[in-house]
Every structure is written in structure tokens, then in C-alpha cells.
């Protein structure tokens, strides 16, 4: 199982599938099931369909919501739906480095380059294009999963101090309910489909609804960076959140300072024609 496998056509796969780290839990009829956090959405971008399909299957076996696309154009159309991207640089239509740059410019989704390009220059170019890590084919699935975990640990903000560490796990703000432990946000009882950074940004605002958060603070708390100047990353995420929340009034821009949480449910609604 640890060596490259052959597909029915006789070609050799370019990555190795080890045995599962743990056996899936066995259940019996009527047994209680523990509630799990929403599975991470992984997008595999690979021009070789047999390799992509096999990797997707193994990721799903390990609890991920995985899908694949086979071209750069498809990747640019679908990456915003993913929480994690695994990118092969050899694509049939676009250069993988350019795809990586465009995905990184659009947001902060974690990216691991998974490719047969093994030279030091290739690694440097991949990291400079925006990859968080670089894995050379053939590779073991255990190594890839470990690298994904490491990237996620770096991407998730850590508590800034005792006050942040003691923050409540569940916070409500009008019809908005944020469960930090489950990383779940409900609006009027309906779950919102957010990316990891969208969740972290909204959680920051909801945790301190009376505070105006400067761009520098947002970058420090959500992106673990001190500089507030990172293109339009913050604005892009704020715009996306407003759209998913259904109103731009949920996040108020304080010009020249930063952002604070709004209270759109308290705002008067325009009078209907019937009431005039």
C-alpha cells in the first residue's frame, strides 16, 4: 500500500496512499452519534483526473469534504468555495503559478502546492506565488495530512492574552449566534456558509460589538500580521460577509478608523405603500 499503485491503464499514480491512520468508528443501530464540527472543504486542482480522484477519495475517508477540478479556469471559478486548496502546477490551460497568484490575491485560503516540479527554484517560485507549503510528488498521504494540519495551525489566530482566552464560546448579537467551539454561525437559526477567515473576522466583531476595530487590529487578530496594508484583503472579506449576512448594515465602516458590528434589526424599515 505504501508504494505507487498502477491504474487499470497501466500508468503509475504519482502519489502514495498509506493505510488509514485510524479505523472509522463502528456504530450500531440506535447508538448516539457525537456532533462534529463542519468538515473542512478541500479543493484538489490537478490536470490528471486519476490522481485527483484518488486523492479526493482518500481525503473524504479522513473526514474532509473534498472535490476536484482539472483546469486553471475551473480552479479560479471554484476556489472561493473552499477552505483549503491543494494545487498542482501542471495544468492543461493555465500555468499553476499564475493560478496560485490569482487565488492568493483573491483571499487568504490556505494553499499547498502538490506537484512533480522538484527543483529549488520551483519551490521558491511556488512559495513566492502564495503557497503556504510545497509538497513534491510522489508523497505519502500521512505527510500531506500533517502538512495541512500545520498550515491550519498557523492560519488560525491564537488568543492574544488572558482576556481573549477567557472569551465565551457562544456569543449572541440580536438574531446572530456565534459558537466558537463548533465554529458555527447562525443567523435567525440558519447556518451561514463562511470561510475560515470570514468566521474569524465576524467572531471578532461579535465578541466586542461596541468596539471599533482598527485595520491593524483586524490584521493582527485575524491574519496574525502587524501591518494593516495588505491590498484589499480586509475589504474583500467584509464585502463577502455583508453579502452572506444579507445586509451591509451588519458591518459598519468607520471612515479612517476601521469596522464595528451594526444592529440592522433595530433600524426602522421603510413604510410600505399600504400603510401610506
XYZ file of C-alpha atoms in Angstrom:
276
model
C 0.000 0.000 0.000
C 2.934 2.369 0.567
C 4.279 2.204 -2.966
C 2.899 3.843 -6.107
C -0.116 1.966 -7.418
C -0.984 1.193 -11.021
C -4.302 2.141 -12.535
C -6.156 -0.154 -14.988
C -4.440 1.522 -17.958
C -1.038 0.643 -16.570
C 0.070 4.171 -15.676
C 1.590 4.749 -12.241
C -0.009 7.125 -9.824
C 2.208 9.961 -8.721
C 1.373 9.821 -5.004
C 1.153 7.063 -2.433
C -1.861 6.061 -0.339
C -0.956 4.712 3.113
C -3.346 2.786 5.267
C -5.780 4.971 7.210
C -4.338 6.443 10.415
C -7.367 5.197 12.341
C -10.202 2.859 11.541
C -13.573 4.575 11.101
C -15.756 4.190 14.204
C -18.264 1.363 14.131
C -21.806 2.187 15.051
C -24.861 0.161 15.856
C -28.483 0.930 15.219
C -29.837 3.406 17.728
C -26.398 4.401 19.072
C -25.901 8.091 19.813
C -23.625 9.957 17.466
C -21.428 12.830 18.742
C -21.962 16.109 16.967
C -18.989 17.033 14.800
C -17.829 20.399 13.544
C -18.472 21.088 9.857
C -15.920 19.267 7.709
C -13.206 21.301 6.028
C -13.839 21.863 2.326
C -10.775 20.916 0.254
C -10.421 21.692 -3.455
C -7.943 19.491 -5.345
C -6.695 21.174 -8.529
C -4.979 18.614 -10.743
C -4.972 18.072 -14.501
C -4.582 14.303 -14.100
C -8.043 13.021 -13.272
C -6.987 9.615 -11.913
C -4.623 11.207 -9.397
C -7.198 13.837 -8.398
C -9.987 11.279 -7.972
C -7.836 9.048 -5.811
C -6.715 11.905 -3.583
C -10.291 13.169 -3.226
C -11.412 9.687 -2.180
C -8.716 9.431 0.499
C -9.423 12.931 1.827
C -13.097 12.045 2.172
C -12.124 8.883 4.052
C -10.326 11.106 6.533
C -13.336 13.348 7.110
C -12.815 16.163 4.592
C -15.391 17.474 2.125
C -13.194 17.141 -0.938
C -13.807 17.852 -4.621
C -11.557 18.337 -7.632
C -11.238 20.386 -10.805
C -8.939 19.673 -13.721
C -8.063 23.101 -15.120
C -6.935 26.540 -14.070
C -10.135 28.167 -15.316
C -12.255 25.834 -13.182
C -9.982 26.466 -10.215
C -10.420 30.240 -10.480
C -14.186 29.794 -10.646
C -14.443 27.415 -7.664
C -11.673 28.253 -5.186
C -13.813 30.751 -3.244
C -15.997 27.848 -2.095
C -13.051 26.037 -0.499
C -11.444 26.212 2.949
C -8.218 24.640 1.663
C -6.612 24.291 -1.777
C -4.241 21.563 -2.997
C -2.752 22.837 -6.261
C -0.788 21.019 -8.954
C 1.285 23.418 -11.036
C 0.953 21.421 -14.263
C -2.482 22.320 -15.601
C -3.758 21.964 -19.182
C -4.767 25.602 -19.731
C -3.018 27.954 -17.301
C 0.315 27.900 -15.534
C -0.179 26.749 -11.959
C 1.935 29.591 -10.578
C -0.415 32.135 -12.145
C -3.425 30.288 -10.744
C -1.779 30.357 -7.327
C -1.152 34.116 -7.577
C -4.756 34.824 -8.534
C -6.159 32.683 -5.730
C -3.876 34.391 -3.226
C -4.818 37.861 -4.476
C -8.494 36.975 -4.059
C -8.175 35.929 -0.412
C -6.308 34.033 2.261
C -7.461 30.449 1.721
C -4.607 28.063 2.688
C -2.778 26.669 -0.347
C -0.381 23.746 -0.572
C 1.317 23.211 -3.906
C 1.376 19.497 -4.767
C 3.492 18.949 -7.864
C 6.197 16.918 -9.573
C 8.325 20.054 -10.019
C 11.098 19.334 -7.536
C 13.876 21.872 -8.116
C 14.788 24.514 -5.542
C 13.789 27.246 -7.997
C 10.348 25.668 -8.445
C 9.880 25.582 -4.675
C 10.902 29.210 -4.324
C 8.582 30.310 -7.129
C 5.683 28.347 -5.642
C 6.119 29.914 -2.221
C 6.557 33.368 -3.721
C 3.355 32.901 -5.710
C 1.428 32.492 -2.467
C 1.610 28.835 -1.448
C 1.732 28.156 2.280
C 3.659 24.933 1.726
C 5.140 22.874 -1.115
C 4.935 19.070 -1.480
C 6.719 17.159 -4.220
C 5.196 14.090 -5.886
C 5.328 11.231 -5.105
C 4.353 11.758 -1.467
C 2.680 9.881 1.365
C -0.821 10.825 2.419
C 0.227 10.969 6.082
C 2.788 13.627 5.231
C 0.232 15.652 3.289
C -2.324 15.494 6.126
C 0.341 16.533 8.629
C 1.339 19.481 6.464
C -2.301 20.520 6.097
C -2.689 20.467 9.879
C 0.460 22.561 10.275
C -0.760 25.161 7.782
C -4.133 25.345 9.540
C -2.447 25.851 12.928
C -0.514 28.799 11.519
C -3.620 30.215 9.838
C -5.836 30.178 12.932
C -5.310 33.160 15.251
C -4.243 32.381 18.789
C -5.637 34.201 21.830
C -3.785 37.476 22.412
C -3.888 37.192 26.227
C -5.841 36.070 29.283
C -8.867 38.176 28.372
C -9.055 36.685 24.882
C -8.523 33.169 26.244
C -11.470 33.636 28.599
C -13.814 34.800 25.854
C -17.187 32.997 25.905
C -17.606 30.136 23.479
C -21.126 31.179 22.450
C -21.954 34.832 21.728
C -25.253 36.274 20.516
C -25.961 39.623 18.908
C -29.601 40.065 18.014
C -30.520 37.234 15.615
C -26.817 36.340 15.204
C -25.405 33.416 17.219
C -21.702 32.534 17.135
C -20.442 29.238 18.549
C -16.644 29.439 18.692
C -16.137 25.834 19.799
C -18.093 24.435 16.846
C -17.008 27.271 14.545
C -20.635 27.763 13.599
C -22.588 30.964 13.000
C -26.381 31.055 12.819
C -28.498 33.937 11.547
C -32.160 33.599 12.513
C -31.408 29.934 13.165
C -29.934 29.414 9.688
C -26.242 28.394 9.423
C -24.003 30.669 7.389
C -21.530 29.093 4.977
C -18.348 31.027 5.790
C -14.681 30.558 5.003
C -12.302 30.209 7.999
C -11.176 33.838 7.818
C -14.728 35.107 7.360
C -15.665 33.223 10.519
C -12.688 34.637 12.440
C -13.453 38.193 11.312
C -17.132 38.021 12.199
C -16.356 36.303 15.502
C -14.003 39.168 16.400
C -16.683 41.764 15.669
C -19.445 39.896 17.507
C -17.255 39.240 20.558
C -16.804 43.004 21.051
C -19.828 44.605 19.371
C -19.303 48.049 20.930
C -15.683 48.295 19.794
C -14.419 49.923 16.616
C -11.687 47.589 15.380
C -8.847 49.245 13.522
C -7.459 47.661 10.378
C -4.213 46.963 12.219
C -6.099 45.140 14.972
C -8.094 43.128 12.435
C -4.921 42.098 10.623
C -3.284 41.153 13.930
C -6.229 39.193 15.345
C -7.485 37.511 12.180
C -4.416 37.271 9.928
C -1.627 37.279 12.558
C 0.047 40.169 10.765
C 1.019 43.554 12.183
C 0.736 45.594 9.001
C -2.735 46.892 8.030
C -1.610 47.298 4.418
C -2.374 44.057 2.631
C -4.135 45.183 -0.500
C -7.889 44.870 -0.232
C -7.912 41.652 1.796
C -9.942 43.083 4.674
C -12.347 44.949 2.378
C -12.911 41.821 0.281
C -13.798 39.764 3.348
C -16.028 42.492 4.780
C -17.876 42.761 1.461
C -18.325 38.982 1.299
C -19.624 38.860 4.871
C -22.127 41.634 4.215
C -23.461 39.678 1.262
C -23.800 36.456 3.260
C -25.445 38.294 6.164
C -27.933 39.836 3.755
C -27.310 43.471 4.652
C -24.406 45.895 4.504
C -25.611 47.327 7.832
C -24.254 44.322 9.735
C -20.692 45.653 9.428
C -20.280 49.412 9.753
C -17.236 51.138 8.257
C -15.899 53.897 10.484
C -14.034 56.030 7.994
C -10.349 56.416 8.763
C -10.544 54.035 11.743
C -11.883 50.566 10.974
C -15.026 48.487 11.444
C -17.629 47.727 14.070
C -20.672 45.481 14.260
C -24.010 47.022 13.349
C -27.562 46.369 14.535
C -29.649 46.197 11.342
C -32.600 44.567 13.113
C -33.066 47.768 15.151
C -33.145 50.041 12.116
C -36.607 51.306 11.078
C -37.982 49.653 7.986
C -39.330 51.831 5.162
C -43.082 52.237 5.225
C -44.968 50.076 2.742
C -47.354 51.568 0.187
C -50.326 50.035 2.038
C -49.530 51.980 5.200
C -49.470 55.379 3.487
